[in-house]
Coordinates of N, CA and C in Angstrom, one line a residue:
M1 N 13.2 8.6 -2.5 CA 13.0 9.4 -1.4 C 11.5 9.2 -1.0
A2 N 11.2 9.2 0.3 CA 9.9 9.0 0.8 C 9.5 10.2 1.7
I3 N 8.2 10.4 1.8 CA 7.6 11.4 2.6 C 6.7 10.8 3.7
K4 N 6.8 11.3 4.9 CA 6.0 10.8 6.0 C 4.5 11.2 5.8
A5 N 3.6 10.3 6.0 CA 2.2 10.5 5.8 C 1.6 10.7 7.2
N6 N 1.9 11.8 7.8 CA 1.4 12.1 9.1 C 0.1 12.9 9.2
D7 N -0.5 13.3 8.0 CA -1.7 14.0 8.1 C -2.7 13.5 6.9
I8 N -3.9 13.9 7.1 CA -4.9 13.4 6.1 C -4.7 14.1 4.8
D9 N -4.1 15.2 4.7 CA -3.9 15.9 3.4 C -2.9 15.0 2.5
I10 N -1.9 14.5 3.1 CA -0.9 13.7 2.4 C -1.6 12.4 2.0
L11 N -2.3 11.7 2.9 CA -3.0 10.5 2.5 C -4.1 10.7 1.5
H12 N -4.7 11.9 1.5 CA -5.7 12.2 0.5 C -5.0 12.4 -0.9
R13 N -3.9 13.1 -0.9 CA -3.2 13.3 -2.2 C -2.7 11.9 -2.7
Y14 N -2.3 11.0 -1.8 CA -1.8 9.7 -2.3 C -3.0 8.9 -2.8
A15 N -4.1 8.9 -2.1 CA -5.3 8.2 -2.6 C -5.8 8.7 -3.9
V16 N -5.8 10.0 -4.1 CA -6.3 10.6 -5.4 C -5.3 10.1 -6.5
G17 N -4.0 10.1 -6.3 CA -3.1 9.7 -7.3 C -3.2 8.2 -7.6
V18 N -3.4 7.4 -6.6 CA -3.5 5.9 -6.8 C -4.8 5.7 -7.7
M19 N -5.9 6.3 -7.3 CA -7.1 6.1 -8.0 C -7.0 6.6 -9.5
E20 N -6.4 7.7 -9.7 CA -6.2 8.2 -11.1 C -5.4 7.2 -11.9
R21 N -4.3 6.7 -11.3 CA -3.5 5.8 -12.0 C -4.2 4.5 -12.3
S22 N -5.0 4.0 -11.3 CA -5.8 2.8 -11.5 C -6.8 2.9 -12.6
D23 N -7.4 4.1 -12.8 CA -8.3 4.4 -13.9 C -7.6 4.3 -15.2
H24 N -6.4 4.5 -15.3 CA -5.7 4.6 -16.6 C -5.0 3.3 -17.0
H25 N -4.3 2.6 -16.0 CA -3.5 1.4 -16.4 C -3.6 0.3 -15.4
A26 N -4.4 0.4 -14.3 CA -4.4 -0.6 -13.3 C -5.9 -0.8 -12.8
E27 N -6.8 -0.9 -13.7 CA -8.2 -1.0 -13.4 C -8.6 -2.1 -12.4
N28 N -7.7 -3.2 -12.4 CA -8.0 -4.3 -11.6 C -7.6 -4.2 -10.1
V29 N -7.1 -3.0 -9.7 CA -6.7 -2.9 -8.3 C -7.3 -1.7 -7.6
G30 N -8.1 -0.8 -8.3 CA -8.6 0.4 -7.7 C -9.4 0.2 -6.4
A31 N -10.3 -0.8 -6.4 CA -11.2 -1.0 -5.3 C -10.4 -1.6 -4.1
V32 N -9.5 -2.6 -4.4 CA -8.7 -3.2 -3.3 C -7.7 -2.2 -2.8
A33 N -7.2 -1.2 -3.6 CA -6.3 -0.2 -3.1 C -6.9 0.6 -2.0
L34 N -8.2 1.0 -2.2 CA -8.9 1.8 -1.2 C -9.1 1.0 0.1
T35 N -9.4 -0.3 0.0 CA -9.6 -1.1 1.1 C -8.2 -1.3 1.8
L36 N -7.2 -1.5 1.1 CA -5.9 -1.7 1.6 C -5.4 -0.4 2.3
L37 N -5.6 0.7 1.7 CA -5.2 2.0 2.3 C -5.8 2.2 3.7
G38 N -7.1 1.9 3.8 CA -7.8 2.0 5.1 C -7.2 1.0 6.0
G39 N -6.9 -0.2 5.6 CA -6.3 -1.2 6.5 C -4.9 -0.8 7.0
V40 N -4.1 -0.3 6.1 CA -2.8 0.2 6.5 C -2.9 1.3 7.6
I41 N -3.8 2.2 7.4 CA -4.0 3.3 8.4 C -4.4 2.6 9.7
W42 N -5.3 1.6 9.6 CA -5.7 0.9 10.8 C -4.6 0.2 11.6
R43 N -3.7 -0.5 10.8 CA -2.7 -1.4 11.4 C -1.4 -0.7 11.7
A44 N -1.1 0.4 11.0 CA 0.2 1.0 11.1 C 0.5 1.7 12.5
K45 N 1.7 1.5 12.9 CA 2.2 2.3 14.1 C 2.1 3.7 13.7
P46 N 1.5 4.6 14.6 CA 1.4 6.0 14.3 C 2.8 6.6 13.9
G47 N 2.8 7.4 12.8 CA 4.0 8.0 12.4 C 4.9 7.1 11.5
S48 N 4.5 5.9 11.2 CA 5.3 5.0 10.5 C 5.0 4.9 9.0
I49 N 4.0 5.5 8.5 CA 3.6 5.4 7.1 C 4.5 6.4 6.3
N50 N 5.1 5.8 5.3 CA 5.9 6.6 4.3 C 5.5 6.3 2.9
I51 N 5.4 7.4 2.1 CA 5.0 7.2 0.7 C 6.2 7.7 -0.2
R52 N 6.5 6.9 -1.2 CA 7.6 7.2 -2.1 C 7.2 8.4 -2.9
Q53 N 8.2 9.2 -3.2 CA 8.1 10.4 -4.1 C 8.8 10.1 -5.3
Y54 N 8.3 10.6 -6.4 CA 9.0 10.4 -7.7 C 8.7 11.7 -8.5
D55 N 9.8 12.4 -8.8 CA 9.6 13.7 -9.5 C 8.7 14.7 -8.8
G56 N 8.8 14.7 -7.5 CA 8.0 15.6 -6.6 C 6.6 15.2 -6.4
N57 N 6.2 14.0 -7.0 CA 4.8 13.5 -6.8 C 4.8 12.3 -6.0
L58 N 3.7 12.0 -5.3 CA 3.6 10.8 -4.5 C 3.4 9.6 -5.5
A59 N 4.2 8.5 -5.3 CA 4.2 7.4 -6.2 C 3.4 6.2 -5.6
N60 N 3.6 5.0 -6.2 CA 2.7 3.9 -5.8 C 3.3 3.0 -4.7
V61 N 4.3 3.5 -3.9 CA 4.9 2.6 -2.9 C 4.6 3.2 -1.5
V62 N 4.1 2.4 -0.6 CA 3.9 2.8 0.8 C 4.7 1.8 1.7
W63 N 5.4 2.4 2.6 CA 6.0 1.6 3.7 C 5.3 1.9 5.0
W64 N 5.2 0.9 5.8 CA 4.6 1.1 7.1 C 5.1 0.0 8.1
T65 N 5.0 0.3 9.4 CA 5.4 -0.6 10.4 C 4.2 -1.0 11.2
S66 N 3.9 -2.3 11.3 CA 2.8 -2.8 12.0 C 2.8 -2.5 13.5
E67 N 1.8 -1.9 14.0 CA 1.7 -1.7 15.4 C 1.6 -3.0 16.2
F68 N 1.0 -4.0 15.5 CA 0.7 -5.3 16.1 C 2.0 -6.2 16.2
T69 N 2.7 -6.3 15.1 CA 3.9 -7.2 15.0 C 5.2 -6.5 15.1
G70 N 5.3 -5.2 14.8 CA 6.5 -4.4 14.8 C 7.3 -4.6 13.5
H71 N 6.8 -5.4 12.6 CA 7.5 -5.6 11.3 C 7.2 -4.5 10.3
K72 N 8.1 -4.3 9.4 CA 7.9 -3.3 8.4 C 7.5 -4.0 7.1
Y73 N 6.6 -3.3 6.4 CA 6.0 -3.8 5.1 C 6.1 -2.8 4.1
A74 N 6.2 -3.2 2.8 CA 6.1 -2.3 1.7 C 4.9 -2.8 0.8
V75 N 4.2 -1.8 0.3 CA 3.0 -2.1 -0.5 C 3.3 -1.4 -1.8
S76 N 3.2 -2.2 -2.9 CA 3.4 -1.6 -4.3 C 2.7 -2.3 -5.3
Y77 N 2.5 -1.7 -6.5 CA 1.8 -2.3 -7.6 C 2.9 -3.0 -8.5
N78 N 2.6 -4.3 -8.9 CA 3.4 -5.0 -9.7 C 2.9 -4.9 -11.2
H79 N 3.7 -4.2 -12.0 CA 3.2 -4.0 -13.4 C 3.2 -5.2 -14.3
E80 N 3.9 -6.3 -13.8 CA 3.9 -7.5 -14.6 C 2.7 -8.4 -14.3
T81 N 2.3 -8.5 -13.0 CA 1.2 -9.4 -12.6 C -0.1 -8.6 -12.5
F82 N 0.0 -7.3 -12.5 CA -1.2 -6.4 -12.4 C -1.9 -6.6 -11.0
E83 N -1.1 -6.7 -10.0 CA -1.6 -6.9 -8.6 C -0.8 -6.0 -7.7
I84 N -1.4 -5.8 -6.5 CA -0.7 -5.1 -5.5 C 0.0 -6.1 -4.6
E85 N 1.2 -5.9 -4.2 CA 2.0 -6.8 -3.4 C 2.3 -6.2 -2.0
I86 N 2.1 -7.0 -1.0 CA 2.6 -6.6 0.3 C 3.9 -7.4 0.5
R87 N 5.0 -6.7 0.7 CA 6.3 -7.4 0.9 C 6.9 -7.1 2.3
E88 N 7.8 -8.0 2.7 CA 8.5 -7.8 4.0 C 9.6 -6.7 3.8
E89 N 9.6 -5.8 4.7 CA 10.7 -4.8 4.8 C 10.8 -3.8 3.6
T90 N 11.0 -4.3 2.4 CA 11.3 -3.4 1.3 C 10.5 -3.8 0.0
V91 N 10.6 -3.0 -1.0 CA 9.9 -3.4 -2.3 C 10.5 -4.6 -2.9
N92 N 11.7 -5.0 -2.5 CA 12.4 -6.2 -3.0 C 12.3 -7.4 -2.0
G93 N 11.6 -7.2 -0.9 CA 11.5 -8.2 0.1 C 10.6 -9.4 -0.3
N94 N 10.5 -10.4 0.5 CA 9.6 -11.5 0.2 C 8.2 -11.1 0.1
V95 N 7.5 -11.6 -0.9 CA 6.1 -11.3 -1.1 C 5.3 -12.0 -0.1
K96 N 4.5 -11.3 0.8 CA 3.7 -11.9 1.8 C 2.3 -12.2 1.2
H97 N 1.8 -11.2 0.4 CA 0.4 -11.3 -0.1 C 0.3 -10.6 -1.4
T98 N -0.5 -11.1 -2.3 CA -0.9 -10.3 -3.6 C -2.4 -10.1 -3.6
L99 N -2.8 -8.9 -4.0 CA -4.2 -8.5 -4.0 C -4.6 -7.9 -5.3
S100 N -5.9 -8.1 -5.6 CA -6.5 -7.4 -6.8 C -7.9 -7.2 -6.4
N101 N -8.7 -6.6 -7.3 CA -10.1 -6.4 -7.1 C -10.9 -7.7 -6.8
N102 N -10.3 -8.8 -7.2 CA -10.9 -10.1 -6.9 C -10.7 -10.6 -5.4
T103 N -9.9 -9.8 -4.7 CA -9.7 -10.1 -3.3 C -10.8 -9.5 -2.5
P104 N -11.6 -10.2 -1.8 CA -12.8 -9.7 -1.0 C -12.3 -8.8 0.1
P105 N -13.0 -7.7 0.4 CA -12.6 -6.8 1.5 C -12.3 -7.6 2.8
G106 N -13.2 -8.6 3.1 CA -13.0 -9.4 4.3 C -11.6 -10.1 4.3
E107 N -11.2 -10.6 3.2 CA -9.9 -11.2 3.1 C -8.7 -10.2 3.4
V108 N -8.9 -9.0 2.8 CA -7.9 -7.9 3.1 C -7.8 -7.7 4.6
R109 N -9.0 -7.6 5.2 CA -9.0 -7.4 6.7 C -8.3 -8.5 7.4
E110 N -8.6 -9.8 7.0 CA -7.9 -10.9 7.6 C -6.4 -10.9 7.5
I111 N -5.9 -10.5 6.3 CA -4.5 -10.4 6.0 C -3.9 -9.4 6.9
L112 N -4.5 -8.2 6.9 CA -3.9 -7.1 7.7 C -4.0 -7.4 9.2
S113 N -5.0 -8.1 9.6 CA -5.1 -8.3 11.1 C -4.0 -9.2 11.7
I114 N -3.3 -9.9 10.8 CA -2.2 -10.7 11.3 C -0.8 -10.1 11.0
L115 N -0.8 -9.1 10.2 CA 0.5 -8.4 9.9 C 0.9 -7.5 11.0

């Protein structure tokens, strides 16, 4: 189940949760996660950001529709590769991009500017 991220309080709760989880078991994606979240807010069609819920808490999956292309994307953490993935349509869709703290902010901007 997902929740609409229509206000800053929900996005704040999501960012806090992502950063807490990155401090514990995903240290290699915390910085890029912040950059990516800002980029998703920038590129998303208003009202299209959804965050997965798990046991009543916000989880590590975000879906959004690009205002630029009209395509839907899913962003999630891959526990096997220790990277964040941007996928087409769903968390099982084709991987468009993989990101980690080694991905420069400028590259994240470039990626999102064409999605």
